[in-house]
Coordinates of C-alpha atoms in Angstrom, one line a residue:
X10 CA 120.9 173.0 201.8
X11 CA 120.7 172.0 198.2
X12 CA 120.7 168.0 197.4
X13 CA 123.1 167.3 194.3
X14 CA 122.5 163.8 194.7
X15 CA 120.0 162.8 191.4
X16 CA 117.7 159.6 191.6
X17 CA 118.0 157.0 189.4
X18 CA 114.6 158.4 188.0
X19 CA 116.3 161.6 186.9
X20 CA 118.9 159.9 185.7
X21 CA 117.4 158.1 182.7
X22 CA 117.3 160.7 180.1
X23 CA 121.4 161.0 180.2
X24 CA 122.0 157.5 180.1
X25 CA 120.1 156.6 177.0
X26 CA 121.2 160.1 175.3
X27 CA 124.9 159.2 176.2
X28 CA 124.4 155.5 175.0
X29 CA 122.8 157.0 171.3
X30 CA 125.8 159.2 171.2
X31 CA 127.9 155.8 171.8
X32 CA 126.2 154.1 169.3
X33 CA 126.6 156.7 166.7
X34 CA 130.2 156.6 167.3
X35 CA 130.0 153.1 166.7
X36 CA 128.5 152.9 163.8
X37 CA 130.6 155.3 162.2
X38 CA 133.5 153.4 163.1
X39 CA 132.2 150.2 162.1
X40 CA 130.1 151.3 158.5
X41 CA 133.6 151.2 156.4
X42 CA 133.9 147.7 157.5
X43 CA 130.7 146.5 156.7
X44 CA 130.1 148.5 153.9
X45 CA 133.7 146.5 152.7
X46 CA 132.4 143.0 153.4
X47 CA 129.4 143.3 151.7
X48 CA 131.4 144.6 148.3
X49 CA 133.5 141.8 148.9
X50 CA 130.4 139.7 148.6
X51 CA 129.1 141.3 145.7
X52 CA 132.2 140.8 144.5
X53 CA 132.0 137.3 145.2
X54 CA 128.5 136.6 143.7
X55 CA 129.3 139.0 140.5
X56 CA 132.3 136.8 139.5
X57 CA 130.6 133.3 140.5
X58 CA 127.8 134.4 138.2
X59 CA 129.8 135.1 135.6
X60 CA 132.2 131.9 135.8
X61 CA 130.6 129.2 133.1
X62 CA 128.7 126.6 135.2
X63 CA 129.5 123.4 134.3
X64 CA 127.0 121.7 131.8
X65 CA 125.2 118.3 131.9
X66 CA 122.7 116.3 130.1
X67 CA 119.5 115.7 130.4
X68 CA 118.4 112.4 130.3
X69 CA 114.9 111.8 128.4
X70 CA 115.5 108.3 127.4
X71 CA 115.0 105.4 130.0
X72 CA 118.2 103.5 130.7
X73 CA 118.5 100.4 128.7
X74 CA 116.7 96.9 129.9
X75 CA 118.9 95.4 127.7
X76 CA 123.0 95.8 127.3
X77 CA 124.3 95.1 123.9
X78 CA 128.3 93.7 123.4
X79 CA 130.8 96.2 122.6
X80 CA 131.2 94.6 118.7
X81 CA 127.7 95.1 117.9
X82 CA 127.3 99.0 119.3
X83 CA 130.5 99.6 117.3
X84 CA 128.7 98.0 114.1
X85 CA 125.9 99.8 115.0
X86 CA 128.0 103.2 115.3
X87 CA 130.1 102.4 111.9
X88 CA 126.4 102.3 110.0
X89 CA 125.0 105.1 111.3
X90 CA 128.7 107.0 110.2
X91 CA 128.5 105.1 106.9
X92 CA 124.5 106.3 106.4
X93 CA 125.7 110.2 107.9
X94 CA 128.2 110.6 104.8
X95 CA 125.9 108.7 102.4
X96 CA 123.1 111.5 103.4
X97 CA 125.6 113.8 103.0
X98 CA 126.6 113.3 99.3
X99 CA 122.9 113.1 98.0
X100 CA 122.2 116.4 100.2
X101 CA 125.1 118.2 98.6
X102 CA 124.3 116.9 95.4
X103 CA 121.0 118.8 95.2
X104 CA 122.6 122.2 97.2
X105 CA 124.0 124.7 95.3
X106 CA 128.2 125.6 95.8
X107 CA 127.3 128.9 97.5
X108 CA 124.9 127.8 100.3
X109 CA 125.8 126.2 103.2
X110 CA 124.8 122.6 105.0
X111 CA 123.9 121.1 108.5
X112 CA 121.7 118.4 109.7
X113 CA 121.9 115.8 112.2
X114 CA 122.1 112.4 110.3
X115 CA 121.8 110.9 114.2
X116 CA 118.3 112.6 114.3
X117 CA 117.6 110.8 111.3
X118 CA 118.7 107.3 111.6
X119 CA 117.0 107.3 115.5
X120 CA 113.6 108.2 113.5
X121 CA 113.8 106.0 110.6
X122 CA 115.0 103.2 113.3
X123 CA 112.1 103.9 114.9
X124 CA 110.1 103.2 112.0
X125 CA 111.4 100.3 110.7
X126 CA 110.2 98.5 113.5
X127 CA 107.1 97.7 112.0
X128 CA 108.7 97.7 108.7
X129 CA 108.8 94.0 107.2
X130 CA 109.3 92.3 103.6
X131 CA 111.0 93.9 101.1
X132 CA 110.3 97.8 102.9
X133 CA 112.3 96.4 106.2
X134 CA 115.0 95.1 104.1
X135 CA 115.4 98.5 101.9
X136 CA 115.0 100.4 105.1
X137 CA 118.5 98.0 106.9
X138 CA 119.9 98.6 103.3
X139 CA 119.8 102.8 103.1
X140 CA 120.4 103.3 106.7
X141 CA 123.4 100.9 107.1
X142 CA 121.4 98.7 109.8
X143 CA 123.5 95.5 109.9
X144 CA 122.2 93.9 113.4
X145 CA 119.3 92.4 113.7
X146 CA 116.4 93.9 115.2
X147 CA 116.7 92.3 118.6
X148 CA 120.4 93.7 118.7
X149 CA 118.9 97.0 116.9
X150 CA 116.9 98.7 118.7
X151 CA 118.4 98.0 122.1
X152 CA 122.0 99.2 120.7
X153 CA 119.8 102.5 120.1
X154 CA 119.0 102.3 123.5
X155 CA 122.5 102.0 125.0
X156 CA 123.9 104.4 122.9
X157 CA 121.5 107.2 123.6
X158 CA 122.1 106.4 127.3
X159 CA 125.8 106.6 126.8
X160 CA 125.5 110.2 124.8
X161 CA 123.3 111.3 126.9
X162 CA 124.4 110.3 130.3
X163 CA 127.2 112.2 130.7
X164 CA 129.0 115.4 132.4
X165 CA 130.7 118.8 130.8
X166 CA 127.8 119.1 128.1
X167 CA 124.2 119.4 127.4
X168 CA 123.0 116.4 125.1
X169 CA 119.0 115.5 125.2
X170 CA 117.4 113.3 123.2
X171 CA 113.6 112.9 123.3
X172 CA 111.2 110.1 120.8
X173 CA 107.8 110.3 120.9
X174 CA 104.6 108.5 118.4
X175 CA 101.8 110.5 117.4
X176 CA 98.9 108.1 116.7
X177 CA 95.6 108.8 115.5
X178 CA 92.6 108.8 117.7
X179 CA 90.8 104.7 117.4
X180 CA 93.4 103.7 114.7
X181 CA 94.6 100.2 115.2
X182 CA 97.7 100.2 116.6
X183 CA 100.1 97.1 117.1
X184 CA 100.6 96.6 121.0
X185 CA 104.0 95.0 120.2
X186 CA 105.6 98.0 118.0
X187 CA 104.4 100.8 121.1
X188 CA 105.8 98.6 123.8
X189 CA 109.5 98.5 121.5
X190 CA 109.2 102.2 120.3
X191 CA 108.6 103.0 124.4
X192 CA 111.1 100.5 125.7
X193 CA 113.9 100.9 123.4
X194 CA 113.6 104.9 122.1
X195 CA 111.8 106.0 125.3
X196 CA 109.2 107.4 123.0
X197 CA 105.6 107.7 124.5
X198 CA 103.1 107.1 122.7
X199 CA 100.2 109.9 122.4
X200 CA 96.6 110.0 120.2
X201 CA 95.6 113.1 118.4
X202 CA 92.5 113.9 116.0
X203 CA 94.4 113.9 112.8
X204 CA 91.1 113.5 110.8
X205 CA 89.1 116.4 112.5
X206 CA 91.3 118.9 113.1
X207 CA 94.5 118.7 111.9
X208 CA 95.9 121.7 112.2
X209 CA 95.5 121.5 116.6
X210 CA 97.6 118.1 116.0
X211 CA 100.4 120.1 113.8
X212 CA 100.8 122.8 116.5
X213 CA 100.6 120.1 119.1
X214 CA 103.4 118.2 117.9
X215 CA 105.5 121.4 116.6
X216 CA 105.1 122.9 119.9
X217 CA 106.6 119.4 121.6
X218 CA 109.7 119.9 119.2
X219 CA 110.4 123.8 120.2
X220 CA 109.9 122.4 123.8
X221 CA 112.3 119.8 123.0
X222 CA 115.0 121.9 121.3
X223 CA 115.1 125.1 123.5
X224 CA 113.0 127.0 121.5
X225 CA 115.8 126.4 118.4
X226 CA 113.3 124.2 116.0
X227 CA 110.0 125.8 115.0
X228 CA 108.1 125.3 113.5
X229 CA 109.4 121.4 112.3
X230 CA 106.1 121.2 110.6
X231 CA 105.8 124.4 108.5
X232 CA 101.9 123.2 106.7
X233 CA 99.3 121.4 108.7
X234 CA 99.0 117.5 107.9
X235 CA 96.4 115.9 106.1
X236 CA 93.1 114.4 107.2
X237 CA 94.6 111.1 106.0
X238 CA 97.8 111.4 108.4
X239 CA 98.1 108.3 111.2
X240 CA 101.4 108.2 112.7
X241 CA 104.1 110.8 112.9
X242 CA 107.2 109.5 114.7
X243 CA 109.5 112.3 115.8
X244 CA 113.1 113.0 117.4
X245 CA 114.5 115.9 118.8
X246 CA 118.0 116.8 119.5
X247 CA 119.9 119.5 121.7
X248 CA 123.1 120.0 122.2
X249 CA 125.1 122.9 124.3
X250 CA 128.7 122.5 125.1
X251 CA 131.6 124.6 126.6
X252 CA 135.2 124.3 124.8
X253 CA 137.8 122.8 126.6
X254 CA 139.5 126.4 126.0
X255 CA 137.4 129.4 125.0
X256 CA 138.6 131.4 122.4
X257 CA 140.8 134.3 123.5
X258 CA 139.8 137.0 121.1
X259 CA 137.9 138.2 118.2
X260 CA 138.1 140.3 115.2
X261 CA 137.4 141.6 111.8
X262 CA 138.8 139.5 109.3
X263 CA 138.3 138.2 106.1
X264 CA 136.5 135.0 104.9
X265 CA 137.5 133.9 101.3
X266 CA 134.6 132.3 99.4
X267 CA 135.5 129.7 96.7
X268 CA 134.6 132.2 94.2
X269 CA 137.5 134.6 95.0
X270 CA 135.6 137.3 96.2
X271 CA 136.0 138.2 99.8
X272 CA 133.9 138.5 102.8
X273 CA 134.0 140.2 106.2
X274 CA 133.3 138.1 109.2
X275 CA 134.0 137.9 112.8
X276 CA 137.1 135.6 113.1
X277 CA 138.1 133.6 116.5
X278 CA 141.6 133.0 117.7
X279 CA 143.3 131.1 120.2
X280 CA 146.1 129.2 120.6
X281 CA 146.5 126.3 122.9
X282 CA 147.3 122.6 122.2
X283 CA 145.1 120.2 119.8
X284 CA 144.7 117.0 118.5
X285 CA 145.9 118.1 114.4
X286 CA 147.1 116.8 111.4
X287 CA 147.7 117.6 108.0
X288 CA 149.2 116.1 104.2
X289 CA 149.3 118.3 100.9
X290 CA 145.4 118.6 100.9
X291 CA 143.8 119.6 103.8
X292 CA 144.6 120.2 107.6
X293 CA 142.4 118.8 110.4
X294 CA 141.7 119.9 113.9
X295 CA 139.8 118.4 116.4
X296 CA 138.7 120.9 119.3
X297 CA 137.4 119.1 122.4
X298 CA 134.0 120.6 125.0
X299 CA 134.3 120.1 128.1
X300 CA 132.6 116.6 128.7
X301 CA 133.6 113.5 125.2
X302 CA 132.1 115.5 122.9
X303 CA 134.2 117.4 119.9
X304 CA 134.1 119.7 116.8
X305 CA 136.3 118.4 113.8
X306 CA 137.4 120.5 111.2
X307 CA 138.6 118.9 107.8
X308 CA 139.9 122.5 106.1
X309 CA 141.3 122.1 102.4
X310 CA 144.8 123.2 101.3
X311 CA 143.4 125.5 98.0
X312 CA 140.8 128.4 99.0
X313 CA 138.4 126.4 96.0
X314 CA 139.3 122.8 97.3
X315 CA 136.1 121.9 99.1
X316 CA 134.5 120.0 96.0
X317 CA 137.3 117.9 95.9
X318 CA 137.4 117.4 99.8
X319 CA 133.5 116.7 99.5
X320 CA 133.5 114.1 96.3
X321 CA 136.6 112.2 99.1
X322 CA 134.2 112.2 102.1
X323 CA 134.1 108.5 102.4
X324 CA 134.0 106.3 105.5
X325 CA 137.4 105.6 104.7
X326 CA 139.1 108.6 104.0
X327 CA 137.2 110.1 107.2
X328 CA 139.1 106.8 108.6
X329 CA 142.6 107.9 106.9
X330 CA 141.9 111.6 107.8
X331 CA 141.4 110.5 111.2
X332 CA 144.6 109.3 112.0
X333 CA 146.3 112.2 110.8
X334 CA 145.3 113.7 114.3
X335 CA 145.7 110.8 116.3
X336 CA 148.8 111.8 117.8
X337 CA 150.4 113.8 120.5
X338 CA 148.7 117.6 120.7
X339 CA 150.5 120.1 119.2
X340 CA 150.5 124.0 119.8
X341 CA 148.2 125.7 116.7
X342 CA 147.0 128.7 116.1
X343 CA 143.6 128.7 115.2
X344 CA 141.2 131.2 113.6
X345 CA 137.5 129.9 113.2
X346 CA 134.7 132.1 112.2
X347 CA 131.6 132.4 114.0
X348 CA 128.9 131.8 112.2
X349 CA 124.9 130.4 112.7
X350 CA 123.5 127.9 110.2
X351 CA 120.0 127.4 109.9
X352 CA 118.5 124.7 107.7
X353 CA 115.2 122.8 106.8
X354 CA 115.0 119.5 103.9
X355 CA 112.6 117.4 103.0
X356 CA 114.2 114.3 102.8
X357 CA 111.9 111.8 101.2
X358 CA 112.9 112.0 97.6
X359 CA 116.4 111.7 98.5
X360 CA 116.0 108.6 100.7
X361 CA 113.8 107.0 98.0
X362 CA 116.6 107.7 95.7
X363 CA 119.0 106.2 98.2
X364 CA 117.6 102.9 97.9
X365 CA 114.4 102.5 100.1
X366 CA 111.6 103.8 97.8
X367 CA 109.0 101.1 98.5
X368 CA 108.4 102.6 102.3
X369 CA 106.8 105.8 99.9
X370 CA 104.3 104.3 98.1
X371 CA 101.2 103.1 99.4
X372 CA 100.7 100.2 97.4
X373 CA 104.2 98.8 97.9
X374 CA 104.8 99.7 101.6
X375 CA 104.8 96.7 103.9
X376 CA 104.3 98.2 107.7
X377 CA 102.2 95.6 109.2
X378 CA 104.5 95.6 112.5
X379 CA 102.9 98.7 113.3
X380 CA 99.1 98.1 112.0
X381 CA 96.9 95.3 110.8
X382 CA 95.7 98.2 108.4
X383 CA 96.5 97.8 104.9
X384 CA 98.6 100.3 102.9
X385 CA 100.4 102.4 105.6
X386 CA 103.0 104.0 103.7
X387 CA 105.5 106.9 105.2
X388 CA 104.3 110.4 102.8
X389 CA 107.2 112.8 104.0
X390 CA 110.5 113.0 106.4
X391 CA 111.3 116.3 107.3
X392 CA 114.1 117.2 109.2
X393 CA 115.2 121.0 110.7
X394 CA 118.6 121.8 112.2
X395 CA 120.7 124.7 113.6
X396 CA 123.4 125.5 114.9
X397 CA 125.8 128.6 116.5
X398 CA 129.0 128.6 117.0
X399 CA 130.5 131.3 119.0
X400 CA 133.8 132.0 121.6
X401 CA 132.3 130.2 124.5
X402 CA 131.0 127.3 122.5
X403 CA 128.5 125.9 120.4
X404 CA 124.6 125.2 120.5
X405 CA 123.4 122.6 118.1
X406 CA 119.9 121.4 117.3
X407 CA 117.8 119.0 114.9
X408 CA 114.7 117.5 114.8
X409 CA 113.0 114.8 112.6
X410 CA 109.1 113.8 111.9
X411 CA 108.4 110.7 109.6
X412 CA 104.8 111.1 108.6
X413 CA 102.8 108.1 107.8
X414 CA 99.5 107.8 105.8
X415 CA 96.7 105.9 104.8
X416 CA 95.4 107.2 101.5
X417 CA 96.5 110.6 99.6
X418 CA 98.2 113.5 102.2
X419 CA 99.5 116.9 101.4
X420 CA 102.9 116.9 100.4
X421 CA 104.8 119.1 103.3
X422 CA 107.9 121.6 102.2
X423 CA 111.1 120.4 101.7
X424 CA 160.7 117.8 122.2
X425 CA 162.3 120.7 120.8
X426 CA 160.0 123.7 121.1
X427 CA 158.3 123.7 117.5
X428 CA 156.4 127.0 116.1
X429 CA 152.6 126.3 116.5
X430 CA 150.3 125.0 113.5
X431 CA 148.3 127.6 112.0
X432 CA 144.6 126.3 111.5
X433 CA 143.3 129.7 109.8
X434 CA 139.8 128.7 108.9
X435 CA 139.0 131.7 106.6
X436 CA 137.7 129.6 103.3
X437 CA 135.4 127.4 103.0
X438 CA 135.2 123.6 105.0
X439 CA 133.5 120.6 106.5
X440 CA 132.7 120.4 110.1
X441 CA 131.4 118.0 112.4
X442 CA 130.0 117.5 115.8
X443 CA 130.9 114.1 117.3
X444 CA 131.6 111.6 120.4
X445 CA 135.0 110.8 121.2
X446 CA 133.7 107.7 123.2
X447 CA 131.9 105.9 120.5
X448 CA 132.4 107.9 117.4
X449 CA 128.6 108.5 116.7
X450 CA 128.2 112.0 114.6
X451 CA 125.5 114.1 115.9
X452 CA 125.8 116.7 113.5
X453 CA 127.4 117.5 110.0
X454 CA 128.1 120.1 107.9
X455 CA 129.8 122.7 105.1
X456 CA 130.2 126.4 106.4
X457 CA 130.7 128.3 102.6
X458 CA 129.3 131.4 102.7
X459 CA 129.0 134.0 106.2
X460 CA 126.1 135.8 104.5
X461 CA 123.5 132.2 104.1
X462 CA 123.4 131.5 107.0
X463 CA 119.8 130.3 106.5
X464 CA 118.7 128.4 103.7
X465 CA 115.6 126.5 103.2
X466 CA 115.0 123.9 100.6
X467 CA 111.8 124.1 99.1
X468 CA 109.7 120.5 99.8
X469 CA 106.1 119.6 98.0
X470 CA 104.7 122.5 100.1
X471 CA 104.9 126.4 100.4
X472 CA 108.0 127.6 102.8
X473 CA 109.6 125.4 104.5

């Protein structure tokens, strides 16, 4: 008689060949699923990449040791505004009408305040005179320090500031001027071989500022320094920021140059609600970042009104002009070109003209706060900036080296609902780049013509 009965033994092979053909099913069943979740987390990642992350700043400067009363950092603040328009006049009265302007007046008072630290006599008193310094050094240099804290030290944007003293290698040094220039500005001091191989100590330092800057400022230094060179004392300055709103669209439009003619140029638009005023000769907006940072915008009535706007630009009238936007927002319509500015100056004729020529000259120059050595004198400040401004935001930033020598160095290159306000920036105007907090201006500028956006003027030395 036959034995149907299998043993477990037997039975093996159909178990594990019906459990594959249960898993199969399974999976089948199942993959639609899965293949949905991880979409949906594609999905996910994809659209949290592409949300803006929220900025913040980077702080290079050491918290200040010392805190300074609210009336002296608003003196402090009001001559560093009253120095940023002074620059800006003897700037624009050496630019030509067609080419646009931007620097960072901030970049250059921290330098020069840096400097005249071991300024004293008559080249300390020039120095306070030019750049507006009306506190005295012990109030000085620690409002510096709060203030670069306070820009720095903050959420929504991307503000870094970053000092730093190049010394030659065995040169006498005064302990007292490192210590302040470290304590106050954060700047480290670091020796190089000026005499030996100058051109190493040029890279070095340019190489610092690109760091510095994001890659946006090189070279600072376009020719090597001299043999002779024993202190460079730099600043560097980035900025990145988010608007509040991003613009909602862009087009072809046209820019109309003070001339009359007529350029094409990639015009912004949005509409959304904004600090604005106007009277019968210019409008002004004031367009927030994310963060206490903002972009104002002083835009002249006539298409060929920015001379007149610029021979105005006064503490005061920045003051009166001010208060035209002071008041509730109000829904505008605003078109703003993008554009990219690019700039380098040599600014040491311009500052000797200004009022402090005695820190140029060798014979004249008093800086025994920073050496016991006779006839330190500062032979060049040059200053680089940039900026971008596009639909997202804008990217700013500067740098500035003051170059010190003892004996002859090369000269380096120069209630009812109301119909919006239209702010249609297609002509020519003045923009800054400021903090609503304190009102220190980072940067300044003219935007005049979409095809400069790079000019370069020329200094005592080839291209700078």
């Amino acid at each position: 008689m036959k034995n149907n009965n299998l043993s477990p033994q037997n039975n093996q092979p159909l178990e594990r060949e019906i459990k594959q053909q249960q898993r199969r099913k399974l999976f089948f069943l199942r993959w639609p699923a899965t293949l949905g979740t991880c979409l949906l987390f594609v999905a996910l990642f994809l659209g949290l990449k592409d949300r803006e992350k929220p900025l913040k700043s980077i702080p290079l400067v050491k918290p200040p040791t010392q805190q300074v009363a609210s009336e002296d950092l608003t003196t402090l603040v009001k001559g560093n505004t009253k120095f940023a328009l002074d620059l800006y006049q003897q700037i624009r009265s050496q630019t030509p009408d067609t080419e646009n302007i931007f620097f960072s007046p901030y970049s250059v008072s921290s330098a020069l305040a840096m400097t005249s630290a071991g300024a004293r006599g008559n080249t300390a008193a020039q120095m306070n005179q030019v750049l507006n310094f009306k506190l005295l050094p012990t109030t000085l240099h620690p409002g510096f320090a709060q203030l670069n804290h306070q820009l720095t030290n903050a959420r929504g944007y991307q503000l870094s500031i970053a000092n730093r003293l190049w010394g030659q290698n065995n040169f006498s040094f005064q302990p007292d001027f490192v210590k302040l220039t470290d304590d106050f500005y954060g700047a480290k001091f670091e020796g190089l071989d000026f005499f030996n191989d100058a051109q190493k100590a040029t890279d070095q330092i340019n190489q610092w500022v690109s760091d510095r800057t994001q890659n946006q400022i090189y070279p600072l230094l376009p020719c090597g320094l001299g043999k002779n060179t024993k202190l460079v004392l730099t600043n560097a300055l980035y900025f990145k920021g988010n608007w509040h709103k991003r613009f909602e669209s862009t087009e072809k439009q046209h820019f109309n140059l003070a001339s009359g003619e007529r350029e094409k140029v990639d015009l912004m638009y949005q509409s959304n609600g904004f600090s604005y005023g106007e009277d019968e000769n210019l409008q002004v907006l004031e367009m927030p970042y994310q963060g206490d940072l903002s972009m104002v915008i002083l835009l002249p009535a006539k298409q060929d009104g920015l001379p007149d706007l610029e021979r105005k630009f006064t503490t005061e009238n920045l003051e009166k002009w001010s208060s035209l936007y002071s008041l509730p927002k109000q829904e505008v319509d605003v078109w703003l070109p993008k554009f990219k500015v690019e700039r380098a100056v040599n600014l040491s004729n311009t500052l000797s003209q200004m009022g402090m020529p005695d820190a140029f000259k060798g014979e004249k120059a008093d800086f025994s706060g920073i050496t016991n050595q006779p006839n330190l004198y500062i032979s060049e400040v040059v200053h680089k900036a940039f900026v971008e401004v596009e639909e997202s935001g804008t990217k700013a930033a500067a740098a500035t080296a003051v170059i010190m020598c003892q004996g002859p160095c090369p000269p380096m290159a120069s209630p009812a609902p109301m119909r919006p306000k239209l702010f249609r920036a297609d002509r020519p105007f003045l923009f800054l780049i400021k903090d609503q907090k304190s009102g220190s201006i980072l940067f300044m500028g003219r935007f005049v013509n979409p095809k400069n956006p790079s000019q370069r003027i020329m200094g005592r030395c080839g291209d700078m």
